[in-house]
Amino acid sequence: MPDFAHLMTPEENAFLDMMTRFAAEELAPRAADTDETGAFVHAQLAALAGTGMMGANLPEAWGGADISAHALFEAVAAVAGGCGSTVSALTAHYLATDSILIGADAALRAHILPSAAEGRMLGAFALTEPNAGSDPADMRTRAVREGDGWRIKGRKCFISNGGVADFIVVYCVTDPQAAHRGISAFVVEKGTPGLVPGRVEQTTGLRGGHVWELDFDCLVPDANRVGPLGSGFRTAMKVLDNGRVEVAAMAVGIARAALVASVEWAKSRIIGGEPLGRRQGIQWMLADMATELNAAELLGHEAARQRHAGQRFTAAASRAKLFASEAAGRIADTAIQIHGGYGYTRDFPLERYARDLRIMRIYEGSSEIQRNIIAGQLLS
Ligand SMILES: CC(C)(COP(=O)(O)OP(=O)(O)OC[C@H]1O[C@@H](n2cnc3c(N)ncnc32)[C@H](O)[C@@H]1OP(=O)(O)O)[C@@H](O)C(=O)NCCC(=O)NCCSC(=O)CCS(=O)O
């Protein structure tokens, strides 16, 4: 299979080797049980903290691993290959820390980022609302001046890590007349009176990476404002540019695991006295899986290249997420087909891969939103 080691430094490749081993030894053996019990991935995140992965998206100055966008892509893919629930909780944490890195002043960065990078604080990113999903500019959660601080009132939904997070970056309307330019972000810390986690959604996949509804009627100090008033929408969109490359990486990581399992099965499963892989129908399935996977990897690394170069990479991120999430869904489905009835059972990880992947065509902007963004750039 293609090797992307040439895109990274020797130190980054050593980090990736370590993450790949960690995912195989620490995450993969617990993934089926996590899926079965639906227990939140607390233990996996605590173990990840020891690898430096909780701060892999951050620069050294804020306690991060300071790795390139290519290395981050491969590291996220490695974690995904071990456990989808863990990688989803991890990348939701990145959405929160990226919000602060991109939007906040030095004091708020210093308050949150070093602890978050070490995994001593877990973050959540609260943008979506019951009536504002694909169009976050239509949000209703309000932040209104009260004394020296801000009163935040409203409801967010589908918030990964929301009920267990130590800090939540909440996007709110501060000027209802200004549309997207009237949105600002605030940090709400765990234990703030009036922060009320609602139910954990019962999801199809990523059963150990919970998403919560959150109700807010909280007073937060002005020091918790993430950057200038009105800058929240742009910050959220920049954060989602990063996040979409990470979703592409997650999809690639799970698709790689599905392909590896399918190749092993094709070699070892004996049908009619010969390995299944001798049959041309199976060979063509494997060839299509490998080709689609490679295309997804290349689109992901192209978005990573643009991100690393510091240029705007919105459309590249959308292409990477769109293609990788859809291709990985097809790859996991074909993997089930190759495994036949076994692929449909919980004795094998294929059906879990397919369930874990399904949300990747929806969250952080559905496939249809990614197409709008790509077309918007073409027509601008
Ligand atoms: C589809 C959208 C991109 C469309 O947004 P709008 O049409 O409302 O906004 P625009 O007119 O395009 O832009 C307004 C404004 O923002 C600036 N902008 C937009 N995108 C970017 C960007 N990528 N980088 C920097 N700046 C950006 C643009 O230049 C304009 O600036 P001016 O104000 O004019 O100066 C958007 O609605 C969208 O992305 N929708 C999808 C939302 C989404 O992905 N939600 C997912 C939430 S999080 C989640 O799913 C997981 C959470 S978790 O697991 O807990």
Tab-separated table of C-alpha atoms and ligand atoms in Angstrom:
chain	number	residue	atom	x	y	z
A	1	MET	CA	0.000	0.000	0.000
A	2	PRO	CA	1.219	3.583	-0.592
A	3	ASP	CA	3.573	5.024	1.967
A	4	PHE	CA	3.477	8.696	2.936
A	5	ALA	CA	6.616	8.623	5.091
A	6	HIS	CA	8.432	10.890	2.627
A	7	LEU	CA	6.083	13.746	3.569
A	8	MET	CA	7.265	13.689	7.182
A	9	THR	CA	10.416	14.193	9.229
A	10	PRO	CA	12.172	11.212	10.881
A	11	GLU	CA	10.817	12.414	14.255
A	12	GLU	CA	7.281	12.560	12.875
A	13	ASN	CA	7.651	9.073	11.382
A	14	ALA	CA	8.836	7.776	14.764
A	15	PHE	CA	5.779	9.420	16.385
A	16	LEU	CA	3.533	7.723	13.806
A	17	ASP	CA	5.135	4.326	14.373
A	18	MET	CA	4.472	4.774	18.081
A	19	MET	CA	0.833	5.854	17.442
A	20	THR	CA	0.250	2.899	15.096
A	21	ARG	CA	1.558	0.483	17.747
A	22	PHE	CA	-0.484	2.234	20.436
A	23	ALA	CA	-3.660	1.972	18.342
A	24	ALA	CA	-3.074	-1.734	17.649
A	25	GLU	CA	-2.114	-2.660	21.216
A	26	GLU	CA	-4.182	-0.288	23.377
A	27	LEU	CA	-7.199	0.780	21.340
A	28	ALA	CA	-8.150	-1.980	18.901
A	29	PRO	CA	-8.482	-4.743	21.544
A	30	ARG	CA	-11.070	-2.660	23.472
A	31	ALA	CA	-13.001	-1.298	20.493
A	32	ALA	CA	-15.621	-4.071	20.188
A	33	ASP	CA	-16.359	-3.966	23.920
A	34	THR	CA	-16.656	-0.172	23.855
A	35	ASP	CA	-19.117	-0.483	20.978
A	36	GLU	CA	-21.081	-3.194	22.789
A	37	THR	CA	-21.329	-1.457	26.185
A	38	GLY	CA	-21.531	2.094	24.860
A	39	ALA	CA	-19.223	3.231	27.683
A	40	PHE	CA	-17.607	6.631	27.088
A	41	VAL	CA	-13.916	6.362	26.079
A	42	HIS	CA	-12.519	7.914	29.286
A	43	ALA	CA	-9.809	5.279	29.707
A	44	GLN	CA	-8.706	5.461	26.074
A	45	LEU	CA	-8.392	9.264	26.212
A	46	ALA	CA	-6.408	9.023	29.450
A	47	ALA	CA	-4.037	6.563	27.774
A	48	LEU	CA	-3.802	8.772	24.663
A	49	ALA	CA	-2.768	11.685	26.867
A	50	GLY	CA	0.472	9.847	27.585
A	51	THR	CA	1.350	9.789	23.872
A	52	GLY	CA	1.076	13.555	23.295
A	53	MET	CA	-1.848	13.005	20.927
A	54	MET	CA	-4.281	15.249	22.855
A	55	GLY	CA	-2.163	18.221	21.771
A	56	ALA	CA	-1.072	16.977	18.357
A	57	ASN	CA	-2.974	19.824	16.659
A	58	LEU	CA	-1.225	22.520	18.721
A	59	PRO	CA	2.111	24.333	18.429
A	60	GLU	CA	4.868	23.752	20.949
A	61	ALA	CA	4.367	27.213	22.432
A	62	TRP	CA	1.003	26.044	23.812
A	63	GLY	CA	2.189	22.629	24.920
A	64	GLY	CA	1.417	20.855	21.666
A	65	ALA	CA	3.307	18.229	19.678
A	66	ASP	CA	4.010	20.763	16.912
A	67	ILE	CA	3.739	18.251	14.066
A	68	SER	CA	3.006	19.015	10.416
A	69	ALA	CA	-0.473	18.760	8.930
A	70	HIS	CA	0.665	15.615	7.057
A	71	ALA	CA	1.784	13.969	10.293
A	72	LEU	CA	-1.440	15.028	12.035
A	73	PHE	CA	-3.442	13.447	9.190
A	74	GLU	CA	-1.558	10.163	9.542
A	75	ALA	CA	-1.684	10.189	13.343
A	76	VAL	CA	-5.461	10.734	13.355
A	77	ALA	CA	-5.804	7.931	10.768
A	78	ALA	CA	-3.728	5.639	13.004
A	79	VAL	CA	-5.963	6.274	16.028
A	80	ALA	CA	-9.056	5.741	13.847
A	81	GLY	CA	-7.723	2.373	12.717
A	82	GLY	CA	-7.734	1.313	16.380
A	83	CYS	CA	-11.021	2.778	17.634
A	84	GLY	CA	-13.560	5.034	15.911
A	85	SER	CA	-15.163	6.184	19.168
A	86	THR	CA	-11.812	7.287	20.582
A	87	VAL	CA	-10.773	9.192	17.492
A	88	SER	CA	-14.121	10.971	17.331
A	89	ALA	CA	-13.815	12.169	20.950
A	90	LEU	CA	-10.206	13.172	20.250
A	91	THR	CA	-11.013	15.240	17.164
A	92	ALA	CA	-13.967	16.925	18.936
A	93	HIS	CA	-11.372	17.988	21.537
A	94	TYR	CA	-9.301	19.420	18.649
A	95	LEU	CA	-12.336	21.439	17.463
A	96	ALA	CA	-12.433	23.025	20.923
A	97	THR	CA	-8.696	23.693	21.212
A	98	ASP	CA	-8.487	24.919	17.606
A	99	SER	CA	-11.294	27.403	18.414
A	100	ILE	CA	-9.130	28.846	21.181
A	101	LEU	CA	-5.891	28.695	19.194
A	102	ILE	CA	-7.480	30.455	16.197
A	103	GLY	CA	-9.833	32.844	17.973
A	104	ALA	CA	-8.714	33.648	21.518
A	105	ASP	CA	-6.272	36.108	23.054
A	106	ALA	CA	-3.037	35.014	24.739
A	107	ALA	CA	-4.538	34.993	28.254
A	108	LEU	CA	-7.340	32.576	27.370
A	109	ARG	CA	-4.947	30.435	25.329
A	110	ALA	CA	-2.618	30.241	28.323
A	111	HIS	CA	-5.533	29.369	30.627
A	112	ILE	CA	-6.755	26.423	28.527
A	113	LEU	CA	-4.327	25.130	25.897
A	114	PRO	CA	-1.391	23.723	27.906
A	115	SER	CA	-3.741	21.674	30.138
A	116	ALA	CA	-5.781	20.582	27.125
A	117	ALA	CA	-2.632	19.556	25.230
A	118	GLU	CA	-1.597	17.341	28.141
A	119	GLY	CA	-5.060	15.803	28.298
A	120	ARG	CA	-5.757	17.214	31.756
A	121	MET	CA	-8.756	19.108	30.331
A	122	LEU	CA	-11.133	17.705	27.702
A	123	GLY	CA	-12.821	20.105	25.298
A	124	ALA	CA	-16.104	20.262	23.374
A	125	PHE	CA	-17.224	22.451	20.463
A	126	ALA	CA	-20.821	23.670	20.712
A	127	LEU	CA	-22.030	25.147	17.426
A	128	THR	CA	-25.027	23.085	16.295
A	129	GLU	CA	-28.548	23.771	17.577
A	130	PRO	CA	-31.835	21.914	17.159
A	131	ASN	CA	-32.886	24.398	14.457
A	132	ALA	CA	-29.444	25.417	13.148
A	133	GLY	CA	-27.382	22.531	11.786
A	134	SER	CA	-26.196	23.073	8.218
A	135	ASP	CA	-26.738	26.814	8.614
A	136	PRO	CA	-25.099	27.719	11.933
A	137	ALA	CA	-25.582	31.439	11.248
A	138	ASP	CA	-29.251	30.803	12.123
A	139	MET	CA	-28.400	29.923	15.744
A	140	ARG	CA	-30.581	31.216	18.614
A	141	THR	CA	-28.306	30.821	21.671
A	142	ARG	CA	-27.780	34.343	23.013
A	143	ALA	CA	-24.970	35.907	25.006
A	144	VAL	CA	-26.023	39.187	26.629
A	145	ARG	CA	-23.946	41.540	28.772
A	146	GLU	CA	-24.615	41.085	32.534
A	147	GLY	CA	-22.393	43.033	34.911
A	148	ASP	CA	-18.760	42.352	34.012
A	149	GLY	CA	-19.627	39.147	32.210
A	150	TRP	CA	-21.991	37.494	29.767
A	151	ARG	CA	-25.240	35.611	30.344
A	152	ILE	CA	-25.430	32.679	27.902
A	153	LYS	CA	-28.876	31.206	27.294
A	154	GLY	CA	-29.839	28.538	24.806
A	155	ARG	CA	-29.645	24.913	23.732
A	156	LYS	CA	-26.995	23.105	21.680
A	157	CYS	CA	-27.267	19.564	20.332
A	158	PHE	CA	-25.113	16.721	18.994
A	159	ILE	CA	-22.126	17.959	21.009
A	160	SER	CA	-19.382	15.327	21.222
A	161	ASN	CA	-17.825	15.174	24.725
A	162	GLY	CA	-20.409	17.789	25.840
A	163	GLY	CA	-21.536	16.113	29.075
A	164	VAL	CA	-18.039	15.244	30.303
A	165	ALA	CA	-15.973	18.130	28.921
A	166	ASP	CA	-13.911	20.351	31.213
A	167	PHE	CA	-14.471	23.285	28.881
A	168	ILE	CA	-16.963	23.927	26.100
A	169	VAL	CA	-16.498	26.521	23.376
A	170	VAL	CA	-20.033	27.822	22.875
A	171	TYR	CA	-20.954	29.872	19.816
A	172	CYS	CA	-23.639	32.486	20.580
A	173	VAL	CA	-25.449	35.438	19.039
A	174	THR	CA	-24.198	38.695	20.563
A	175	ASP	CA	-25.729	41.009	17.929
A	176	PRO	CA	-28.958	39.690	16.405
A	177	GLN	CA	-28.987	42.467	13.766
A	178	ALA	CA	-25.594	41.504	12.326
A	179	ALA	CA	-26.328	37.967	11.007
A	180	HIS	CA	-23.097	35.897	10.873
A	181	ARG	CA	-21.066	38.950	11.947
A	182	GLY	CA	-23.047	39.007	15.214
A	183	ILE	CA	-21.801	35.603	16.415
A	184	SER	CA	-19.188	35.334	19.192
A	185	ALA	CA	-17.681	32.400	21.060
A	186	PHE	CA	-17.265	31.902	24.824
A	187	VAL	CA	-15.651	29.267	27.005
A	188	VAL	CA	-18.010	27.678	29.531
A	189	GLU	CA	-16.107	25.622	32.075
A	190	LYS	CA	-17.313	22.459	33.775
A	191	GLY	CA	-19.273	23.173	36.956
A	192	THR	CA	-20.494	26.596	35.814
A	193	PRO	CA	-23.964	26.989	37.374
A	194	GLY	CA	-26.661	26.746	34.694
A	195	LEU	CA	-24.729	24.380	32.403
A	196	VAL	CA	-27.035	21.381	32.176
A	197	PRO	CA	-26.122	18.353	30.061
A	198	GLY	CA	-29.216	16.657	28.669
A	199	ARG	CA	-29.541	13.192	27.260
A	200	VAL	CA	-26.790	11.251	25.518
A	201	GLU	CA	-28.048	10.493	22.007
A	202	GLN	CA	-28.412	6.790	21.166
A	203	THR	CA	-26.347	6.680	17.980
A	204	THR	CA	-25.856	4.069	15.243
A	205	GLY	CA	-22.076	4.063	15.523
A	206	LEU	CA	-19.234	5.654	17.526
A	207	ARG	CA	-21.093	4.228	20.518
A	208	GLY	CA	-18.301	5.137	22.959
A	209	GLY	CA	-17.880	8.710	21.644
A	210	HIS	CA	-21.008	10.254	23.068
A	211	VAL	CA	-22.920	13.265	21.788
A	212	TRP	CA	-25.019	15.320	24.175
A	213	GLU	CA	-27.715	17.956	24.166
A	214	LEU	CA	-26.618	20.892	26.355
A	215	ASP	CA	-28.743	23.587	27.988
A	216	PHE	CA	-27.186	26.872	29.033
A	217	ASP	CA	-28.315	29.580	31.414
A	218	CYS	CA	-24.841	30.568	32.609
A	219	LEU	CA	-22.896	33.636	33.599
A	220	VAL	CA	-19.292	33.651	32.341
A	221	PRO	CA	-16.606	36.341	32.803
A	222	ASP	CA	-15.587	38.538	29.869
A	223	ALA	CA	-12.160	36.850	30.074
A	224	ASN	CA	-13.871	33.732	28.651
A	225	ARG	CA	-14.796	35.522	25.415
A	226	VAL	CA	-12.962	33.879	22.502
A	227	GLY	CA	-11.597	36.871	20.608
A	228	PRO	CA	-13.358	40.022	19.439
A	229	LEU	CA	-17.127	40.288	19.432
A	230	GLY	CA	-18.524	39.177	16.082
A	231	SER	CA	-15.535	37.022	15.159
A	232	GLY	CA	-17.181	33.720	16.121
A	233	PHE	CA	-18.557	32.648	12.748
A	234	ARG	CA	-15.247	33.079	10.941
A	235	THR	CA	-13.452	31.268	13.771
A	236	ALA	CA	-15.926	28.363	13.574
A	237	MET	CA	-15.506	28.101	9.795
A	238	LYS	CA	-11.698	28.086	10.082
A	239	VAL	CA	-11.911	25.446	12.814
A	240	LEU	CA	-14.153	23.346	10.560
A	241	ASP	CA	-11.605	23.608	7.716
A	242	ASN	CA	-9.194	21.805	10.059
A	243	GLY	CA	-11.884	19.489	11.353
A	244	ARG	CA	-12.908	18.351	7.877
A	245	VAL	CA	-9.361	17.228	7.068
A	246	GLU	CA	-9.434	15.318	10.353
A	247	VAL	CA	-12.741	13.664	9.398
A	248	ALA	CA	-11.084	12.641	6.111
A	249	ALA	CA	-8.212	11.162	8.140
A	250	MET	CA	-10.627	9.263	10.393
A	251	ALA	CA	-12.405	7.828	7.353
A	252	VAL	CA	-9.067	6.847	5.785
A	253	GLY	CA	-7.920	5.148	9.010
A	254	ILE	CA	-11.066	3.020	9.285
A	255	ALA	CA	-11.056	2.243	5.539
A	256	ARG	CA	-7.435	1.081	5.803
A	257	ALA	CA	-8.440	-1.316	8.596
A	258	ALA	CA	-11.341	-2.627	6.486
A	259	LEU	CA	-9.050	-3.217	3.507
A	260	VAL	CA	-6.367	-4.965	5.588
A	261	ALA	CA	-9.013	-7.276	7.103
A	262	SER	CA	-10.434	-8.007	3.642
A	263	VAL	CA	-7.046	-8.867	2.124
A	264	GLU	CA	-6.252	-11.185	5.049
A	265	TRP	CA	-9.661	-12.828	4.688
A	266	ALA	CA	-9.233	-13.249	0.914
A	267	LYS	CA	-5.897	-14.988	1.521
A	268	SER	CA	-6.956	-17.220	4.407
A	269	ARG	CA	-10.575	-18.128	3.686
A	270	ILE	CA	-10.690	-21.374	1.699
A	271	ILE	CA	-13.667	-21.883	-0.586
A	272	GLY	CA	-13.882	-24.862	-2.968
A	273	GLY	CA	-10.347	-25.862	-1.997
A	274	GLU	CA	-8.692	-22.530	-2.783
A	275	PRO	CA	-8.323	-19.105	-1.158
A	276	LEU	CA	-11.255	-16.756	-1.761
A	277	GLY	CA	-8.828	-14.242	-3.227
A	278	ARG	CA	-8.219	-16.472	-6.270
A	279	ARG	CA	-11.651	-15.438	-7.542
A	280	GLN	CA	-11.633	-12.560	-9.946
A	281	GLY	CA	-14.822	-11.068	-8.468
A	282	ILE	CA	-13.084	-10.710	-5.093
A	283	GLN	CA	-9.895	-9.397	-6.713
A	284	TRP	CA	-11.839	-6.659	-8.470
A	285	MET	CA	-13.540	-5.679	-5.210
A	286	LEU	CA	-10.161	-5.430	-3.452
A	287	ALA	CA	-8.700	-3.451	-6.345
A	288	ASP	CA	-11.562	-0.924	-6.235
A	289	MET	CA	-11.239	-0.609	-2.448
A	290	ALA	CA	-7.486	0.051	-2.685
A	291	THR	CA	-7.920	2.563	-5.508
A	292	GLU	CA	-10.638	4.531	-3.734
A	293	LEU	CA	-8.642	4.455	-0.510
A	294	ASN	CA	-5.553	5.790	-2.264
A	295	ALA	CA	-7.575	8.606	-3.862
A	296	ALA	CA	-8.928	9.520	-0.405
A	297	GLU	CA	-5.413	9.516	1.063
A	298	LEU	CA	-4.121	11.758	-1.708
A	299	LEU	CA	-6.974	14.261	-1.362
A	300	GLY	CA	-6.367	14.282	2.401
A	301	HIS	CA	-2.665	14.942	1.983
A	302	GLU	CA	-3.339	17.654	-0.605
A	303	ALA	CA	-5.585	19.431	1.920
A	304	ALA	CA	-2.873	18.878	4.564
A	305	ARG	CA	-0.269	20.350	2.205
A	306	GLN	CA	-2.358	23.491	1.685
A	307	ARG	CA	-3.061	23.734	5.428
A	308	HIS	CA	0.633	23.380	6.223
A	309	ALA	CA	1.499	26.068	3.648
A	310	GLY	CA	-0.734	28.507	5.538
A	311	GLN	CA	-2.997	29.177	2.581
A	312	ARG	CA	-6.805	29.030	2.702
A	313	PHE	CA	-7.693	25.388	2.145
A	314	THR	CA	-11.472	25.426	2.573
A	315	ALA	CA	-12.321	23.763	-0.757
A	316	ALA	CA	-9.492	21.230	-0.471
A	317	ALA	CA	-10.742	20.275	3.014
A	318	SER	CA	-14.269	19.853	1.648
A	319	ARG	CA	-13.049	17.686	-1.264
A	320	ALA	CA	-11.027	15.534	1.125
A	321	LYS	CA	-13.921	15.078	3.575
A	322	LEU	CA	-16.524	14.528	0.858
A	323	PHE	CA	-14.524	11.903	-0.993
A	324	ALA	CA	-12.977	10.112	1.984
A	325	SER	CA	-16.206	9.801	3.977
A	326	GLU	CA	-18.157	8.514	0.966
A	327	ALA	CA	-15.383	6.214	-0.299
A	328	ALA	CA	-14.794	4.775	3.180
A	329	GLY	CA	-18.502	3.981	3.446
A	330	ARG	CA	-18.292	2.033	0.169
A	331	ILE	CA	-15.054	0.322	1.260
A	332	ALA	CA	-16.546	-0.851	4.568
A	333	ASP	CA	-19.665	-2.076	2.787
A	334	THR	CA	-17.573	-4.053	0.281
A	335	ALA	CA	-15.519	-5.455	3.154
A	336	ILE	CA	-18.725	-6.837	4.674
A	337	GLN	CA	-19.650	-8.334	1.283
A	338	ILE	CA	-16.266	-10.047	0.959
A	339	HIS	CA	-16.653	-11.537	4.441
A	340	GLY	CA	-20.158	-12.768	3.590
A	341	GLY	CA	-22.353	-13.703	6.577
A	342	TYR	CA	-19.386	-13.327	8.921
A	343	GLY	CA	-19.030	-9.696	7.929
A	344	TYR	CA	-22.553	-9.047	9.171
A	345	THR	CA	-21.806	-10.443	12.651
A	346	ARG	CA	-20.302	-8.700	15.650
A	347	ASP	CA	-17.569	-11.338	15.781
A	348	PHE	CA	-15.824	-9.279	13.091
A	349	PRO	CA	-15.192	-5.515	13.135
A	350	LEU	CA	-16.558	-4.807	9.627
A	351	GLU	CA	-20.157	-3.965	10.555
A	352	ARG	CA	-18.797	-1.667	13.327
A	353	TYR	CA	-16.567	0.076	10.820
A	354	ALA	CA	-19.590	0.667	8.577
A	355	ARG	CA	-21.666	2.026	11.494
A	356	ASP	CA	-18.829	4.208	12.813
A	357	LEU	CA	-18.231	5.650	9.340
A	358	ARG	CA	-21.849	6.586	8.637
A	359	ILE	CA	-21.791	9.856	10.611
A	360	MET	CA	-18.715	11.056	8.719
A	361	ARG	CA	-20.966	11.867	5.743
A	362	ILE	CA	-23.059	14.027	8.097
A	363	TYR	CA	-21.090	15.724	10.861
A	364	GLU	CA	-18.803	18.735	10.398
A	365	GLY	CA	-20.911	19.567	7.334
A	366	SER	CA	-22.851	16.937	5.394
A	367	SER	CA	-21.687	15.726	1.968
A	368	GLU	CA	-24.226	18.120	0.452
A	369	ILE	CA	-22.700	21.087	2.358
A	370	GLN	CA	-19.220	20.045	1.159
A	371	ARG	CA	-20.527	20.041	-2.437
A	372	ASN	CA	-21.983	23.542	-1.890
A	373	ILE	CA	-18.609	24.780	-0.643
A	374	ILE	CA	-16.683	23.178	-3.537
A	375	ALA	CA	-19.148	24.523	-6.128
A	376	GLY	CA	-19.118	27.941	-4.423
A	377	GLN	CA	-15.375	28.173	-4.920
A	378	LEU	CA	-15.666	27.104	-8.580
A	379	LEU	CA	-18.304	29.726	-9.296
A	380	SER	CA	-16.839	32.620	-7.283
B	1	LIG	C1	-22.111	26.180	4.103
B	1	LIG	C2	-21.466	27.316	4.864
B	1	LIG	C3	-19.991	27.389	4.568
B	1	LIG	C4	-22.139	28.598	4.338
B	1	LIG	O1	-22.014	29.630	5.169
B	1	LIG	P1	-22.651	31.063	4.833
B	1	LIG	O2	-23.250	31.085	3.465
B	1	LIG	O3	-23.549	31.437	5.965
B	1	LIG	O4	-21.363	31.941	4.914
B	1	LIG	P2	-20.486	32.616	3.807
B	1	LIG	O5	-21.312	33.691	3.185
B	1	LIG	O6	-19.855	31.612	2.934
B	1	LIG	O7	-19.367	33.286	4.699
B	1	LIG	C5	-19.688	34.233	5.710
B	1	LIG	C6	-18.420	34.875	6.211
B	1	LIG	O8	-17.566	33.886	6.789
B	1	LIG	C7	-16.328	33.825	6.068
B	1	LIG	N1	-15.951	32.413	5.929
B	1	LIG	C8	-16.743	31.409	5.503
B	1	LIG	N2	-16.060	30.267	5.478
B	1	LIG	C9	-14.816	30.579	5.887
B	1	LIG	C10	-13.627	29.820	6.075
B	1	LIG	N3	-13.627	28.506	5.806
B	1	LIG	N4	-12.538	30.442	6.505
B	1	LIG	C11	-12.530	31.775	6.773
B	1	LIG	N5	-13.628	32.551	6.631
B	1	LIG	C12	-14.738	31.957	6.190
B	1	LIG	C13	-16.633	34.443	4.707
B	1	LIG	O9	-15.477	34.951	4.133
B	1	LIG	C14	-17.611	35.521	5.100
B	1	LIG	O10	-16.865	36.601	5.666
B	1	LIG	P3	-17.396	38.111	5.678
B	1	LIG	O11	-18.190	38.238	6.912
B	1	LIG	O12	-18.203	38.330	4.446
B	1	LIG	O13	-16.181	38.936	5.744
B	1	LIG	C15	-21.628	27.129	6.368
B	1	LIG	O14	-22.959	27.371	6.713
B	1	LIG	C16	-21.258	25.737	6.803
B	1	LIG	O15	-20.091	25.353	6.816
B	1	LIG	N6	-22.239	24.938	7.202
B	1	LIG	C17	-22.008	23.634	7.810
B	1	LIG	C18	-21.909	23.766	9.282
B	1	LIG	C19	-21.218	22.594	9.923
B	1	LIG	O16	-20.292	22.040	9.384
B	1	LIG	N7	-21.665	22.249	11.088
B	1	LIG	C20	-21.048	21.188	11.816
B	1	LIG	C21	-20.950	21.549	13.231
B	1	LIG	S1	-19.800	20.674	14.192
B	1	LIG	C22	-20.136	19.027	14.059
B	1	LIG	O17	-20.834	18.591	13.249
B	1	LIG	C23	-19.478	18.066	14.980
B	1	LIG	C24	-19.455	18.563	16.310
B	1	LIG	S2	-18.883	17.476	17.383
B	1	LIG	O18	-18.564	16.226	16.986
B	1	LIG	O19	-19.204	17.796	18.646
